[in-house]
Coordinates of C-alpha atoms in Angstrom, one line a residue:
M1 CA 19.2 86.2 -56.7
V2 CA 22.0 83.6 -56.4
R3 CA 22.3 81.2 -59.3
F4 CA 24.3 78.0 -59.5
A5 CA 23.4 76.4 -62.8
E6 CA 26.0 78.2 -64.8
Q7 CA 28.8 77.1 -62.5
E8 CA 27.4 73.6 -62.1
E9 CA 27.6 74.1 -58.4
R10 CA 25.4 72.2 -56.0
T11 CA 23.1 74.5 -54.2
P12 CA 23.9 74.8 -50.4
A13 CA 21.3 72.9 -48.4
T14 CA 22.1 73.9 -44.8
L15 CA 22.9 77.1 -43.0
P16 CA 26.7 76.3 -42.6
Q17 CA 26.9 75.3 -46.2
W18 CA 25.6 78.7 -47.1
L19 CA 28.2 80.3 -44.8
Q20 CA 30.9 78.3 -46.5
W21 CA 29.6 79.3 -50.0
Q22 CA 29.5 83.0 -49.1
A23 CA 33.0 82.8 -47.7
R24 CA 34.2 81.3 -51.0
Q25 CA 32.3 83.7 -53.2
R26 CA 32.5 86.9 -51.2
G27 CA 35.5 86.2 -48.9
K28 CA 36.7 89.7 -48.4
E29 CA 33.3 91.5 -48.5
L30 CA 31.7 92.5 -45.2
G31 CA 29.2 90.0 -43.9
L32 CA 28.7 91.3 -40.3
R33 CA 29.3 94.4 -38.3
H34 CA 28.7 95.0 -34.6
K35 CA 29.2 98.0 -32.4
R36 CA 31.6 97.7 -29.5
L37 CA 32.5 100.7 -27.3
G38 CA 30.9 103.0 -29.8
I39 CA 32.9 101.7 -32.8
W40 CA 31.6 99.5 -35.6
Q41 CA 33.7 96.3 -35.8
A42 CA 33.6 94.6 -39.3
H43 CA 34.0 91.0 -40.2
S44 CA 34.4 89.6 -43.7
W45 CA 32.7 86.4 -44.8
S46 CA 36.0 84.5 -44.7
Q47 CA 36.6 85.8 -41.2
L48 CA 33.1 84.6 -40.1
E49 CA 33.7 81.2 -41.6
G50 CA 37.1 81.0 -39.9
E51 CA 35.7 81.9 -36.5
V52 CA 32.9 79.4 -36.8
R53 CA 35.3 76.6 -37.7
Q54 CA 37.5 77.5 -34.8
L55 CA 34.6 77.4 -32.4
A56 CA 33.4 74.1 -34.0
H57 CA 36.8 72.6 -33.2
V58 CA 36.5 73.6 -29.5
L59 CA 33.0 72.1 -29.4
W60 CA 34.3 68.9 -31.1
E61 CA 37.2 68.6 -28.6
H62 CA 34.7 68.6 -25.8
G63 CA 32.6 65.8 -27.4
F64 CA 29.9 67.8 -29.3
N65 CA 28.3 65.6 -31.9
P66 CA 25.3 65.5 -34.2
R67 CA 23.0 64.5 -31.3
S68 CA 24.2 67.4 -29.1
Q69 CA 22.4 70.6 -28.4
L70 CA 24.1 74.0 -27.7
V71 CA 21.9 76.1 -25.4
I72 CA 22.4 79.8 -26.1
L73 CA 21.2 82.4 -23.5
S74 CA 22.1 85.7 -25.0
R75 CA 20.9 89.0 -26.4
P76 CA 21.9 89.7 -30.1
R77 CA 25.6 89.6 -30.4
P78 CA 28.0 88.0 -33.0
E79 CA 29.4 85.4 -30.6
A80 CA 25.9 83.9 -30.0
L81 CA 25.2 83.8 -33.8
L82 CA 28.5 82.2 -34.6
A83 CA 28.2 79.7 -31.8
A84 CA 24.9 78.5 -33.2
L85 CA 26.5 78.1 -36.7
A86 CA 29.4 76.2 -35.1
A87 CA 26.9 73.8 -33.6
H88 CA 25.2 73.4 -37.0
W89 CA 28.6 72.8 -38.6
L90 CA 29.0 69.7 -36.5
G91 CA 25.5 68.6 -37.2
G92 CA 24.1 69.6 -33.8
V93 CA 21.2 71.8 -32.8
A94 CA 21.2 75.3 -31.3
V95 CA 18.6 76.0 -28.6
L96 CA 17.9 79.8 -28.4
L97 CA 16.6 81.2 -25.1
N98 CA 15.7 84.8 -24.4
P99 CA 17.7 86.3 -21.4
L100 CA 14.9 88.9 -21.0
D101 CA 12.4 86.2 -19.9
E102 CA 11.5 86.1 -16.2
P103 CA 14.4 84.3 -14.4
S104 CA 12.1 82.3 -12.1
T105 CA 10.0 81.0 -15.0
Q106 CA 13.0 80.3 -17.2
Q107 CA 14.8 78.4 -14.4
G108 CA 12.1 75.7 -14.6
L109 CA 12.8 75.4 -18.3
L110 CA 16.6 75.2 -17.7
H111 CA 16.1 72.3 -15.2
A112 CA 14.4 70.3 -18.0
L113 CA 16.9 71.0 -20.8
P114 CA 20.1 69.1 -21.6
L115 CA 22.8 71.6 -20.7
E116 CA 25.9 69.6 -21.6
F117 CA 26.9 72.5 -23.9
S118 CA 25.9 76.1 -23.4
F119 CA 26.7 79.7 -24.3
A120 CA 26.0 82.6 -21.9
E121 CA 26.2 86.2 -22.8
G122 CA 27.8 87.3 -19.4
L123 CA 27.8 86.8 -15.7
E124 CA 24.0 87.1 -15.2
E125 CA 23.2 84.5 -17.8
L126 CA 26.1 82.3 -16.6
E127 CA 24.6 82.3 -13.1
R128 CA 21.2 81.2 -14.5
L129 CA 22.9 78.2 -16.1
R130 CA 24.9 77.4 -12.9
R131 CA 21.7 77.5 -10.8
S132 CA 20.3 74.7 -12.9
K133 CA 22.8 72.3 -11.3
S134 CA 22.8 70.3 -14.5
P135 CA 25.9 68.3 -15.5
F136 CA 27.8 69.9 -18.3
R137 CA 30.9 69.4 -20.5
L138 CA 31.4 73.0 -21.7
R139 CA 30.1 76.5 -20.9
L140 CA 31.2 79.4 -23.1
Y141 CA 30.6 83.0 -22.1
A142 CA 31.1 86.1 -24.2
E143 CA 31.5 88.9 -21.6
A144 CA 34.2 88.1 -19.1
R145 CA 33.6 91.1 -16.9
G146 CA 33.0 90.0 -13.3
V147 CA 33.2 86.3 -14.2
Q148 CA 35.2 83.9 -12.0
A149 CA 35.3 80.9 -14.3
Q150 CA 34.7 77.5 -12.9
A151 CA 35.9 74.2 -14.3
H152 CA 34.9 73.8 -18.0
E153 CA 33.8 77.4 -18.3
L154 CA 35.7 79.1 -21.1
D155 CA 36.0 82.7 -22.3
Y156 CA 34.9 82.8 -25.9
S157 CA 37.4 85.4 -27.1
A158 CA 40.4 83.8 -25.2
L159 CA 39.8 80.3 -26.6
L160 CA 39.7 81.5 -30.2
R161 CA 43.1 83.1 -30.2
N162 CA 45.3 81.2 -32.7
G163 CA 43.0 78.2 -32.2
P164 CA 42.9 75.4 -34.7
F165 CA 40.2 75.0 -37.3
V166 CA 37.9 72.1 -37.6
Q167 CA 38.8 70.0 -40.6
L168 CA 35.3 68.5 -41.1
E169 CA 33.0 69.7 -43.8
P170 CA 29.6 70.9 -42.5
Q171 CA 27.9 67.8 -41.1
A172 CA 24.3 68.9 -40.9
T173 CA 21.7 67.5 -43.3
P174 CA 18.7 69.4 -44.7
E175 CA 16.2 67.4 -42.6
H176 CA 18.2 67.8 -39.4
P177 CA 16.9 70.4 -36.9
A178 CA 19.0 73.6 -36.9
F179 CA 17.1 75.2 -34.0
I180 CA 14.8 74.0 -31.3
F181 CA 12.7 76.6 -29.5
Y182 CA 11.3 75.8 -26.1
R183 CA 8.8 77.3 -23.7
Q184 CA 7.1 76.1 -20.6
S185 CA 3.3 76.2 -20.5
T186 CA 1.2 77.4 -17.5
Q187 CA 0.6 73.7 -16.7
G188 CA 4.3 73.1 -16.5
Q189 CA 4.7 71.2 -19.7
I190 CA 7.7 71.7 -21.9
Q191 CA 6.7 72.7 -25.4
Q192 CA 9.2 72.6 -28.2
Q193 CA 9.4 73.5 -31.9
P194 CA 12.2 72.0 -34.0
L195 CA 13.0 73.9 -37.2
S196 CA 15.0 72.0 -39.8
H197 CA 17.6 73.5 -42.1
R198 CA 15.3 72.8 -45.0
A199 CA 12.4 74.6 -43.4
L200 CA 14.5 77.7 -42.5
L201 CA 16.0 77.9 -46.0
Q202 CA 12.5 77.6 -47.5
Q203 CA 11.3 80.6 -45.4
G204 CA 14.5 82.5 -46.2
Q205 CA 14.1 81.9 -50.0
Q206 CA 10.5 83.1 -49.9
L207 CA 11.6 86.4 -48.3
V208 CA 14.7 86.8 -50.6
T209 CA 12.5 86.3 -53.6
A210 CA 9.5 88.3 -52.5
E211 CA 11.5 91.3 -51.4
Q212 CA 14.3 90.9 -54.0
L213 CA 17.0 91.0 -51.4
S214 CA 20.6 91.5 -52.6
P215 CA 24.1 91.7 -51.2
Q216 CA 23.7 95.4 -51.0
E217 CA 21.2 95.3 -48.2
E218 CA 22.0 96.6 -44.7
A219 CA 20.0 94.7 -42.0
L220 CA 19.9 95.4 -38.3
A221 CA 19.5 92.5 -35.8
A222 CA 18.2 94.4 -32.9
R223 CA 16.0 91.7 -31.4
T224 CA 17.0 88.4 -29.8
L225 CA 17.1 85.5 -32.2
A226 CA 15.2 83.4 -29.7
A227 CA 12.2 83.2 -31.9
A228 CA 11.4 81.2 -35.0
G229 CA 10.6 84.3 -37.1
Q230 CA 14.0 85.9 -36.5
A231 CA 15.8 82.7 -37.5
G232 CA 13.7 82.1 -40.6
Y233 CA 13.3 85.6 -41.8
L234 CA 16.6 87.2 -40.8
L235 CA 19.3 84.6 -40.3
A236 CA 18.5 82.4 -43.3
P237 CA 18.1 85.4 -45.8
W238 CA 21.4 86.9 -44.5
L239 CA 23.3 83.7 -45.4
M240 CA 21.4 83.2 -48.7
A241 CA 21.5 86.7 -50.0
G242 CA 24.9 87.6 -48.6
F243 CA 24.0 91.1 -47.3
R244 CA 25.5 92.8 -44.3
L245 CA 24.0 92.0 -40.9
N246 CA 24.5 94.7 -38.2
V247 CA 24.3 94.1 -34.5
P248 CA 23.8 97.0 -32.1
E249 CA 26.0 97.5 -29.1
R250 CA 23.1 96.7 -26.7
L251 CA 19.4 96.9 -26.6
A252 CA 19.5 100.3 -25.0
T253 CA 21.4 101.8 -28.0
R254 CA 19.4 100.0 -30.8
D255 CA 17.4 103.1 -31.7
Q256 CA 20.5 105.3 -31.9
D257 CA 22.4 102.6 -33.8
R258 CA 19.5 102.3 -36.3
R259 CA 19.5 106.1 -36.9
E260 CA 23.2 106.0 -37.4
L261 CA 23.1 103.0 -39.7
G262 CA 20.0 103.7 -41.8
P263 CA 19.3 100.0 -42.6
T264 CA 17.6 99.0 -45.8
L265 CA 16.1 96.0 -44.1
V266 CA 14.3 96.1 -40.7
A267 CA 12.9 92.9 -39.3
G268 CA 11.0 94.0 -36.2
T269 CA 8.1 92.7 -34.1
R270 CA 4.7 94.2 -33.1
E271 CA 6.4 95.5 -30.0
T272 CA 9.3 97.1 -32.0
Y273 CA 6.9 99.2 -34.1
G274 CA 4.6 99.9 -31.2
R275 CA 7.5 101.3 -29.1
L276 CA 8.6 103.5 -32.0
Y277 CA 5.1 104.7 -32.5
E278 CA 4.7 105.7 -28.8
Q279 CA 8.1 107.4 -28.8
T280 CA 7.1 109.5 -31.9
Q281 CA 3.7 110.4 -30.5
A282 CA 5.2 111.6 -27.3
R283 CA 7.5 114.0 -29.2
L284 CA 5.0 115.5 -31.6
P285 CA 3.7 119.0 -30.8
P286 CA 0.6 119.2 -28.5
L287 CA -2.8 118.5 -30.0
G288 CA -4.5 121.6 -31.3
S289 CA -1.3 123.6 -31.7
L290 CA -0.4 125.2 -35.0
S291 CA 2.6 123.0 -35.3
R292 CA 0.6 119.9 -34.7
R293 CA -2.0 120.9 -37.3
F294 CA 0.8 121.3 -39.8
V295 CA 2.2 117.8 -39.0
D296 CA -1.3 116.3 -39.3
W297 CA -1.7 118.1 -42.6
A298 CA 1.6 116.7 -43.9
L299 CA 0.8 113.1 -42.9
A300 CA -2.8 113.1 -44.1
R301 CA -3.7 111.2 -47.3
P302 CA -4.7 111.7 -50.1
R303 CA -2.3 114.6 -50.6
S304 CA -2.2 117.7 -52.8
Y305 CA 0.9 118.5 -54.8
L306 CA 1.8 121.1 -52.1
S307 CA 1.4 118.7 -49.1
Q308 CA 3.2 116.0 -51.0
Y309 CA 6.2 118.2 -51.6
L310 CA 6.4 120.3 -48.4
G311 CA 5.2 117.5 -46.2
E312 CA 8.0 115.2 -47.4
W313 CA 10.8 117.7 -46.8
L314 CA 9.5 119.3 -43.6
V315 CA 7.8 116.4 -41.8
R316 CA 7.9 112.9 -43.2
R317 CA 11.5 112.7 -44.2
P318 CA 12.8 114.2 -40.9
L319 CA 10.5 111.8 -38.9
R320 CA 11.9 108.8 -40.9
D321 CA 15.5 110.1 -40.1
V322 CA 14.7 110.3 -36.4
L323 CA 13.3 106.7 -36.4
G324 CA 16.2 105.3 -38.4
F325 CA 14.1 104.5 -41.5
S326 CA 15.7 107.0 -43.9
R327 CA 16.9 104.3 -46.3
T328 CA 14.6 101.4 -45.3
R329 CA 13.0 99.8 -48.3
V330 CA 12.1 96.4 -46.7
P331 CA 10.3 97.1 -43.3
L332 CA 9.0 93.8 -42.0
V333 CA 7.0 92.8 -38.9
L334 CA 7.6 89.2 -37.8
G335 CA 4.9 87.3 -35.9
D336 CA 1.8 89.2 -34.9
T337 CA 0.6 91.9 -37.3
L338 CA 0.5 95.6 -36.3
P339 CA -2.6 97.3 -35.0
S340 CA -4.3 99.2 -37.8
H341 CA -3.5 102.7 -36.4
I342 CA 0.2 101.9 -36.1
E343 CA 0.3 100.4 -39.5
A344 CA -1.5 103.5 -40.9
F345 CA 0.9 105.8 -39.1
F346 CA 4.0 104.2 -40.6
G347 CA 2.3 104.2 -44.0
D348 CA 1.7 107.9 -43.7
L349 CA 5.4 108.3 -43.2
G350 CA 6.1 106.3 -46.4
V351 CA 7.2 103.2 -44.4
F352 CA 4.9 100.4 -45.7
V353 CA 5.4 97.6 -43.2
R354 CA 4.9 94.1 -44.6
A355 CA 3.8 91.2 -42.3
W356 CA 5.6 87.9 -42.3
P357 CA 3.6 86.0 -39.7
D358 CA 4.9 83.0 -37.8
S359 CA 2.9 80.1 -39.2
S360 CA 3.6 77.8 -36.3
D361 CA 0.8 76.5 -34.2
W362 CA 0.9 75.4 -30.6
H363 CA -0.7 72.1 -29.9
S364 CA -0.3 69.0 -27.7
H365 CA 1.5 65.9 -28.6
S366 CA 2.0 63.1 -26.1
P367 CA 5.2 61.4 -27.3
P368 CA 8.4 63.2 -26.5
I369 CA 10.3 64.7 -29.4
Q370 CA 13.8 63.5 -30.0
S371 CA 16.4 66.0 -31.3
S372 CA 16.8 64.1 -34.5
E373 CA 13.2 64.5 -35.5
V374 CA 12.0 67.2 -37.8
A375 CA 8.7 68.9 -37.3
S376 CA 7.1 72.1 -38.6
D377 CA 5.0 72.9 -35.6
W378 CA 5.1 73.0 -31.8
M379 CA 4.7 69.9 -29.8
V380 CA 4.5 69.1 -26.1
T381 CA 6.5 66.6 -24.0
T382 CA 6.3 66.0 -20.3
Q383 CA 9.7 64.1 -20.4
Q384 CA 13.2 65.6 -20.5
P385 CA 14.0 66.4 -24.2
I386 CA 17.0 64.7 -25.6

């Protein structure tokens, strides 16, 4: 637990203030790692703060202000995360969209969003933003392969080389939205959920306290952050507890990277655990075989002394290693809870998944939401969001 009373420090009240605090307290310690070309790249807390301040300066030069939104269309990668924090540093809002959503459906949403400032993972995501035909001031992209940049489209890595740092202190206030999540209903209405810095930090503090998270944790960010649960139960705890956040090279390698890393904290979804369950079931010996009967005996509860000892070393521990849960002490499911048979299976392995549901409700609200408003639930507007 982080304590401030002894040092008479003011507790950070926003996400960028927590980043700033971690950089001052744990400057040289690792805050984030990501895999690129098969090699883990490490970033200290001071390096992370420096990159965020460089990026904030670029946004500021192009007119980004506390009323601005940065639309981010990307899979999990450090650049997207730091771009969001740069927007927060200037008091603005990050809008997180999932690039895995159906392009035709998402295009209607992009037409309705303010796209003055945006971040695209690569060429495919950049093309989606271009097709919206919306006026813009700045588009950033992380992966330059195949991109022929147009006016005001900048390569993320190139613009940060020896770039200046923003001199402003973090401008966001606790009540200001940090993220706005959008979706389009089947009736064509735009639904949005603003999440303030205060709300995110309250969620994060609940998790840090309940699970006794410390700087020694290793967490894996294998899912897109384009969901309220990931922002509240992974991003905020990371900044508050100061543990290491690890980003896989790509979604296709997330299982391999998790096995290699052996994270202590796994924040997955119903789909994450369901996919791992199906993969495991497909690899088990055939039903009725001697080997399968031994596996079932080792997993069954209650256990005798013999099954407890032999089952752990010959079945349960190897299965946890294969799944990448060898060191996991905080397995979480965000959003919808697990089906009972999947929850029971992981429990048999010694992986007791705790549910942290998304408490947000979807409901209609006729007036449009302004970006400066703070709300704790989803609302609907038929007008273009500001």
